[in-house]
Amino acid sequence: MDIEELTRGIAAGERRALARGITLVESGRADHRARATELLEALRPLGRQALRIGLSGTPGVGKSTFIEAFGLMLTGQGLRVAVLAVDPSSARSGGSILGDKTRMEHLSRDPKAFIRPSPSQTHLGGVARRTREVINLCEAADFDVILIETVGVGQSETVVSEMSDLFVLLLAPAGGDELQGVKRGIMEMADLILVNKADGDLKPLAMRTCADYAGALRLLRKRAQDPEGFPKALTVSALEEAGLEKAWEEMQALIDWRRENGHWAARRADQACFWFASEVREGLLARLTREPVKGAMAALSERVGKGEMTAAAAARELLDGYLSGRG
């Protein structure tokens, strides 16, 4: 794979080159990781930025239906939209279970849209291991909006807020004790709460649910990056395509305010530092699976199991002797 050729193709917005680039950055092979880093560095000077929207919600809330309707509305306005749909993974094969691309039939055929499903594998946080780098590739390919659909597995997926400019929480009415069931942590990170399925018999219930969340949001501590009235709750119907324009207007208003008041650039800088620290941690953990650290860890583990030394002493010996650079 020629990195220069791939760089030119992605910069020109070629879908095939983008797909090949994503395959490269998602690979776990050491030689592929080196080439992926080379590719990302080659694209960095372009300095292109898209609006990154993280979308979370419990399974069955209608995330894929919403993304298709919302994405078609955006492409109808002339915007190029990339959808990174992170599927739960099969424990046996490691592949995607839900197949989001097949469920967004109309959007997947839109020439202004690009959909890339990725299995989450064992990575916590509701997103795939290399989603952040895939976002960088989509930005380099000159997409205007990037929608990041998370697995929707719980509070751990709030890591998606560290790679998005807007964090949207999608909820459904008639969820029983839904207000108590949503984790406080994920609510505190949400910029916009959208109560989906506000149509038919569920519409009155959706309105009440939205009012409940609006009241709950007012009780949360005000964040520096929010103008007056945010975060807020709205009702939408992906099925009837109702409320989508209003939701998009609110997203744009929030982003415009953050740009004008310096929060956009500051947030992007904080996120870059967050992912630098994350890469360092991942690199250190990866060293535990390679020799000579792997063998030393096994030997020390055996001694701990026999009661010859404490876990704390064994950990200190491993860290001081091998991971400090002396081993």
Coordinates of C-alpha atoms in Angstrom, one line a residue, residues 64-316:
S64 CA -29.9 3.8 13.2
T65 CA -33.3 5.1 12.1
F66 CA -32.6 8.5 13.5
I67 CA -29.1 8.7 11.8
E68 CA -30.5 7.7 8.4
A69 CA -33.2 10.3 8.6
F70 CA -30.9 13.0 10.0
G71 CA -28.1 12.1 7.6
L72 CA -30.5 12.3 4.6
M73 CA -31.7 15.7 5.7
L74 CA -28.0 16.9 5.9
T75 CA -27.1 15.5 2.5
G76 CA -30.2 17.2 1.1
Q77 CA -28.7 20.5 2.2
G78 CA -25.5 19.7 0.2
L79 CA -23.4 18.5 3.2
R80 CA -21.1 15.5 3.0
V81 CA -21.8 13.1 5.9
A82 CA -19.7 10.3 7.3
V83 CA -21.3 7.8 9.7
L84 CA -19.1 5.7 11.9
A85 CA -21.4 3.0 13.3
V86 CA -19.7 1.0 16.0
D87 CA -21.4 -2.3 16.4
P88 CA -21.3 -4.7 19.3
S89 CA -18.9 -7.6 18.5
S90 CA -19.4 -11.3 18.4
A91 CA -17.4 -12.9 21.3
R92 CA -16.6 -15.8 19.0
S93 CA -15.5 -14.2 15.7
G94 CA -14.9 -10.6 16.8
G95 CA -17.1 -9.3 13.9
S96 CA -20.0 -6.9 14.0
I97 CA -23.4 -8.3 15.1
L98 CA -26.0 -5.7 14.1
G99 CA -24.8 -4.7 10.6
D100 CA -25.8 -1.0 10.8
K101 CA -24.9 -0.4 7.1
T102 CA -27.6 -2.8 6.0
R103 CA -30.1 -1.0 8.2
M104 CA -29.4 2.4 6.7
E105 CA -30.4 1.3 3.2
H106 CA -31.3 4.8 1.8
L107 CA -28.4 6.7 3.3
S108 CA -25.9 4.1 2.2
R109 CA -26.8 4.7 -1.4
D110 CA -26.5 8.5 -1.1
P111 CA -23.4 9.7 -2.9
K112 CA -22.8 12.4 -0.3
A113 CA -22.8 9.9 2.5
F114 CA -20.1 7.4 3.7
I115 CA -21.0 4.7 6.2
R116 CA -18.4 2.6 8.0
P117 CA -19.4 0.0 10.5
S118 CA -16.7 -1.2 12.9
P119 CA -16.8 -3.9 15.5
S120 CA -16.2 -2.6 19.0
Q121 CA -14.3 -5.9 19.8
T122 CA -13.2 -5.8 23.5
H123 CA -12.6 -2.0 23.7
L124 CA -14.6 -0.3 26.4
G125 CA -16.1 3.1 25.9
G126 CA -18.7 2.3 23.3
V127 CA -16.4 3.0 20.4
A128 CA -13.9 1.0 18.5
R129 CA -10.2 1.1 19.4
R130 CA -9.2 3.4 16.4
T131 CA -12.4 5.4 16.0
R132 CA -10.5 8.6 16.7
E133 CA -8.1 8.0 13.9
V134 CA -10.9 7.1 11.5
I135 CA -12.5 10.5 12.4
N136 CA -9.2 12.2 11.3
L137 CA -9.3 10.3 8.0
C138 CA -12.9 11.4 7.3
E139 CA -12.0 15.0 8.1
A140 CA -9.0 14.8 5.7
A141 CA -11.4 13.5 3.1
D142 CA -13.3 16.8 3.5
F143 CA -16.6 15.5 5.1
D144 CA -18.7 18.3 6.7
V145 CA -20.4 16.3 9.4
I146 CA -19.2 13.1 11.1
L147 CA -21.8 11.1 13.1
I148 CA -20.3 8.7 15.6
E149 CA -22.9 6.1 16.7
T150 CA -21.9 4.3 19.9
V151 CA -22.7 0.7 21.0
G152 CA -25.1 2.1 23.6
V153 CA -24.0 -0.2 26.4
G154 CA -24.0 2.2 29.4
Q155 CA -21.9 4.7 31.3
S156 CA -18.5 3.5 30.0
E157 CA -19.4 4.8 26.5
T158 CA -19.0 8.4 27.7
V159 CA -15.5 8.3 26.2
V160 CA -17.2 9.2 22.9
S161 CA -17.5 12.7 24.3
E162 CA -13.7 12.9 24.2
M163 CA -13.8 12.7 20.4
S164 CA -16.8 14.7 19.5
D165 CA -17.8 18.4 19.4
L166 CA -21.4 17.7 20.3
F167 CA -22.7 14.8 22.4
V168 CA -26.3 13.8 21.7
L169 CA -28.2 11.4 23.9
L170 CA -31.1 9.7 22.2
L171 CA -33.9 8.4 24.4
A172 CA -37.3 6.8 23.9
P173 CA -40.6 7.5 25.7
A174 CA -42.4 4.8 27.7
G175 CA -39.2 3.6 29.3
G176 CA -40.6 3.1 32.8
D177 CA -38.3 4.6 35.4
E178 CA -36.2 6.0 32.6
L179 CA -35.2 9.2 34.3
Q180 CA -33.7 7.2 37.2
G181 CA -32.2 4.7 34.8
V182 CA -30.0 7.1 32.9
K183 CA -26.6 7.4 34.4
R184 CA -25.9 10.8 35.8
G185 CA -22.4 10.8 34.2
I186 CA -23.7 10.4 30.7
M187 CA -26.4 13.1 31.3
E188 CA -23.8 15.6 32.5
M189 CA -21.9 15.1 29.2
A190 CA -24.9 15.4 26.9
D191 CA -25.2 18.7 25.0
L192 CA -28.6 17.7 23.6
I193 CA -31.2 15.1 24.7
L194 CA -33.5 14.0 21.9
V195 CA -36.6 12.0 22.9
N196 CA -37.3 9.9 19.8
K197 CA -40.5 8.2 18.6
A198 CA -42.6 11.3 19.2
D199 CA -45.3 10.1 16.9
G200 CA -48.6 8.4 17.0
D201 CA -49.9 7.2 20.3
L202 CA -46.4 7.8 21.9
K203 CA -46.4 11.5 21.1
P204 CA -48.1 12.7 24.3
L205 CA -45.8 10.5 26.4
A206 CA -42.7 11.7 24.5
M207 CA -43.7 15.3 25.3
R208 CA -44.0 14.5 29.0
T209 CA -40.7 12.6 29.0
C210 CA -39.0 15.6 27.3
A211 CA -40.4 17.9 29.9
D212 CA -39.1 15.6 32.7
Y213 CA -35.6 15.7 31.2
A214 CA -35.7 19.4 30.6
G215 CA -36.4 19.8 34.3
A216 CA -33.6 17.4 35.3
L217 CA -31.1 19.3 33.1
R218 CA -31.9 22.5 34.8
L219 CA -30.8 20.9 38.1
L220 CA -27.4 20.0 36.8
R221 CA -24.4 22.3 37.4
K222 CA -24.0 24.8 34.6
R223 CA -21.0 24.1 32.4
A224 CA -18.6 26.9 31.1
Q225 CA -19.0 25.7 27.5
D226 CA -22.8 26.2 27.4
P227 CA -24.7 29.3 26.5
E228 CA -28.0 30.1 28.2
G229 CA -30.6 27.4 27.7
F230 CA -28.1 24.5 27.1
P231 CA -28.1 21.6 27.4
K232 CA -31.7 21.2 26.4
A233 CA -34.2 18.4 25.6
L234 CA -36.2 18.2 22.4
T235 CA -38.6 15.7 20.8
V236 CA -38.0 14.1 17.4
S237 CA -39.6 11.5 15.2
A238 CA -37.1 9.8 13.0
L239 CA -40.0 7.8 11.4
E240 CA -42.0 10.9 10.4
E241 CA -38.8 13.1 10.1
A242 CA -40.3 15.6 12.5
G243 CA -38.1 17.8 14.7
L244 CA -34.9 17.0 12.8
E245 CA -34.6 20.6 11.4
K246 CA -35.1 22.0 14.8
A247 CA -32.5 19.7 16.3
W248 CA -30.0 20.7 13.6
E249 CA -30.6 24.4 14.2
E250 CA -30.0 23.9 17.9
M251 CA -26.7 22.0 17.2
Q252 CA -25.5 24.8 14.9
A253 CA -26.4 27.5 17.4
L254 CA -24.5 25.8 20.1
I255 CA -21.4 25.2 17.9
D256 CA -21.5 28.8 16.6
W257 CA -21.5 30.1 20.2
R258 CA -18.7 27.8 21.2
R259 CA -16.6 28.9 18.3
E260 CA -17.1 32.6 19.0
N261 CA -16.3 32.2 22.6
G262 CA -13.1 30.1 22.2
H263 CA -14.6 26.8 23.6
W264 CA -14.3 24.9 20.3
A265 CA -10.5 25.3 20.0
A266 CA -9.9 24.8 23.7
R267 CA -12.0 21.6 23.6
R268 CA -10.2 20.2 20.6
A269 CA -6.8 20.9 22.3
D270 CA -8.0 19.1 25.5
Q271 CA -9.1 16.2 23.5
A272 CA -5.8 15.9 21.6
C273 CA -4.0 15.8 25.0
F274 CA -6.5 13.2 26.3
W275 CA -5.7 10.9 23.4
F276 CA -2.0 11.4 23.7
A277 CA -2.2 10.2 27.3
S278 CA -4.4 7.3 26.1
E279 CA -1.9 6.2 23.5
V280 CA 0.8 6.2 26.1
R281 CA -1.2 4.0 28.4
E282 CA -2.1 1.6 25.6
G283 CA 1.5 1.4 24.5
L284 CA 2.6 0.6 28.1
L285 CA -0.1 -2.1 28.4
A286 CA 1.0 -3.6 25.0
R287 CA 4.5 -4.1 26.4
L288 CA 3.1 -6.5 28.9
T289 CA 2.2 -8.9 26.1
R290 CA 5.7 -8.9 24.6
E291 CA 9.0 -10.5 25.7
P292 CA 10.9 -10.1 27.9
V293 CA 8.2 -8.4 30.0
K294 CA 5.7 -11.2 29.3
G295 CA 8.0 -13.9 30.6
A296 CA 9.0 -11.9 33.7
M297 CA 5.4 -11.2 34.5
A298 CA 4.6 -14.9 34.3
A299 CA 7.5 -15.8 36.5
L300 CA 6.6 -13.2 39.1
S301 CA 2.9 -14.2 38.9
E302 CA 3.9 -17.8 39.8
R303 CA 5.9 -16.6 42.8
V304 CA 3.0 -14.5 44.0
G305 CA 0.7 -17.5 43.6
K306 CA 3.1 -19.6 45.8
G307 CA 3.1 -17.0 48.5
E308 CA 6.8 -16.2 48.0
M309 CA 6.2 -12.5 47.6
T310 CA 3.3 -10.1 47.8
A311 CA 1.5 -8.7 44.8
A312 CA 2.7 -5.2 45.5
A313 CA 6.4 -6.3 45.7
A314 CA 6.1 -8.3 42.5
A315 CA 4.5 -5.4 40.7
R316 CA 7.2 -3.0 41.9

